[in-house]
XYZ file of C-alpha atoms in Angstrom:
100
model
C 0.000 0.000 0.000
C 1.402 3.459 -1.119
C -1.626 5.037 0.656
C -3.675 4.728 3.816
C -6.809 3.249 1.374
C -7.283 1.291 -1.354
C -10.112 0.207 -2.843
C -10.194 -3.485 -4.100
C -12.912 -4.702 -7.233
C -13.005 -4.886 -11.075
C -11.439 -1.947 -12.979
C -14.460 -0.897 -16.336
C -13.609 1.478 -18.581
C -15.851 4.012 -16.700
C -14.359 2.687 -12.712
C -11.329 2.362 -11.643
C -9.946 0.459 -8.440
C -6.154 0.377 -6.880
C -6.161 -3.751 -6.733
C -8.220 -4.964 -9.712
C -9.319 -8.465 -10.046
C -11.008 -8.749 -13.360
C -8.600 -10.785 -14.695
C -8.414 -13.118 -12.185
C -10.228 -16.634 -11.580
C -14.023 -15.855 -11.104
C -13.948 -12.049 -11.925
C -17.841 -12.044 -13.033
C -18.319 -12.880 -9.055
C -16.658 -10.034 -7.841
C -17.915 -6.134 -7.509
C -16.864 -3.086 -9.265
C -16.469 -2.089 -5.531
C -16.212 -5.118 -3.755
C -14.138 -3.414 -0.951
C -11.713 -0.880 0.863
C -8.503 -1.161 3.123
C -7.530 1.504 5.405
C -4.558 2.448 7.307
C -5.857 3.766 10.334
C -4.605 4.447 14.010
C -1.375 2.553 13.079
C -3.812 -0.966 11.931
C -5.622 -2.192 9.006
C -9.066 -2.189 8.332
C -11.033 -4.319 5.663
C -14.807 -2.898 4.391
C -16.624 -5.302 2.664
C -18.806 -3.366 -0.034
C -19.810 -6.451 -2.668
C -22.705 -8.444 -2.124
C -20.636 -11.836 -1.548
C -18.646 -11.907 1.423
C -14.618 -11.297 1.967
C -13.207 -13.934 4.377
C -10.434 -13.279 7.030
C -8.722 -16.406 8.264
C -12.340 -18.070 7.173
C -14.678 -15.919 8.923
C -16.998 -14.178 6.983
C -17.165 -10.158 6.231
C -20.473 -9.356 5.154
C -21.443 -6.252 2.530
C -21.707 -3.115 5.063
C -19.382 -4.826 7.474
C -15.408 -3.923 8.543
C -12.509 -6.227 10.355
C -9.276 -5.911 11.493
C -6.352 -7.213 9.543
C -3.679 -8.299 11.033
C -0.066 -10.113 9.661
C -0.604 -13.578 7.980
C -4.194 -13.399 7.959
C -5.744 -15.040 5.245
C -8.380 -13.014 2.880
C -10.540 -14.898 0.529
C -12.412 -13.073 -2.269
C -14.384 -15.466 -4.223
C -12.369 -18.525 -4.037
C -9.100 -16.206 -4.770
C -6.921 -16.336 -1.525
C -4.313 -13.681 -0.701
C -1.997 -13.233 2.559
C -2.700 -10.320 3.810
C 1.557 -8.850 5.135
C 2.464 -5.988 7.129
C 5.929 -4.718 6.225
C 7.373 -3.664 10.129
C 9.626 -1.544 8.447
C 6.899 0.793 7.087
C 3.913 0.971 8.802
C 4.534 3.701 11.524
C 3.646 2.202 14.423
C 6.308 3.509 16.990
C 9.409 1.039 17.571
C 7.761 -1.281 14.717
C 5.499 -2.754 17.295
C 3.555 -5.460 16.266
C 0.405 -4.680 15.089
C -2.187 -7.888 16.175
């Protein structure tokens, strides 16, 4: 992340997202806006703005609904899994704390 938000979905001609997944595996499942992270108060939040849900280390993020990332969790966007890493170095928490 070069920025404290990025928005996650299916880049059109007309929309455009910072992590775009329609190229990848079930794309059709996925929305324009399916959701947002954000850098906030030195963690990471995940916003869940599709209609399918976004799972964190397998429990479910409903559309409307945030959680809290944290290092090595697991997200899974329809059936596409990513793990979700926090690079200590960079992410301003003081004395590169651990941020869990």
């Amino acid at each position: 992340m070069r920025s404290k938000e990025i928005t996650l979905g299916r880049t059109t001609p007309t929309h455009q997202v910072d992590v775009d997944f329609s190229l990848e595996g079930p794309a059709w499942k996925i929305s324009l806006k399916q959701g947002i992270i954000k850098y906030h108060g030195g963690e990471f939040f995940l916003w869940n703005f599709g209609k399918r849900p976004i799972y964190i280390d397998g429990h479910p993020v409903i559309q409307g609904c945030h959680s809290k990332l944290h290092h090595h969790c697991v997200m899974e966007i329809c059936s596409l899994k990513f793990i979700f890493l926090i690079n200590k170095n960079m992410d301003g928490s003081k004395n590169n704390e651990k941020v869990c």
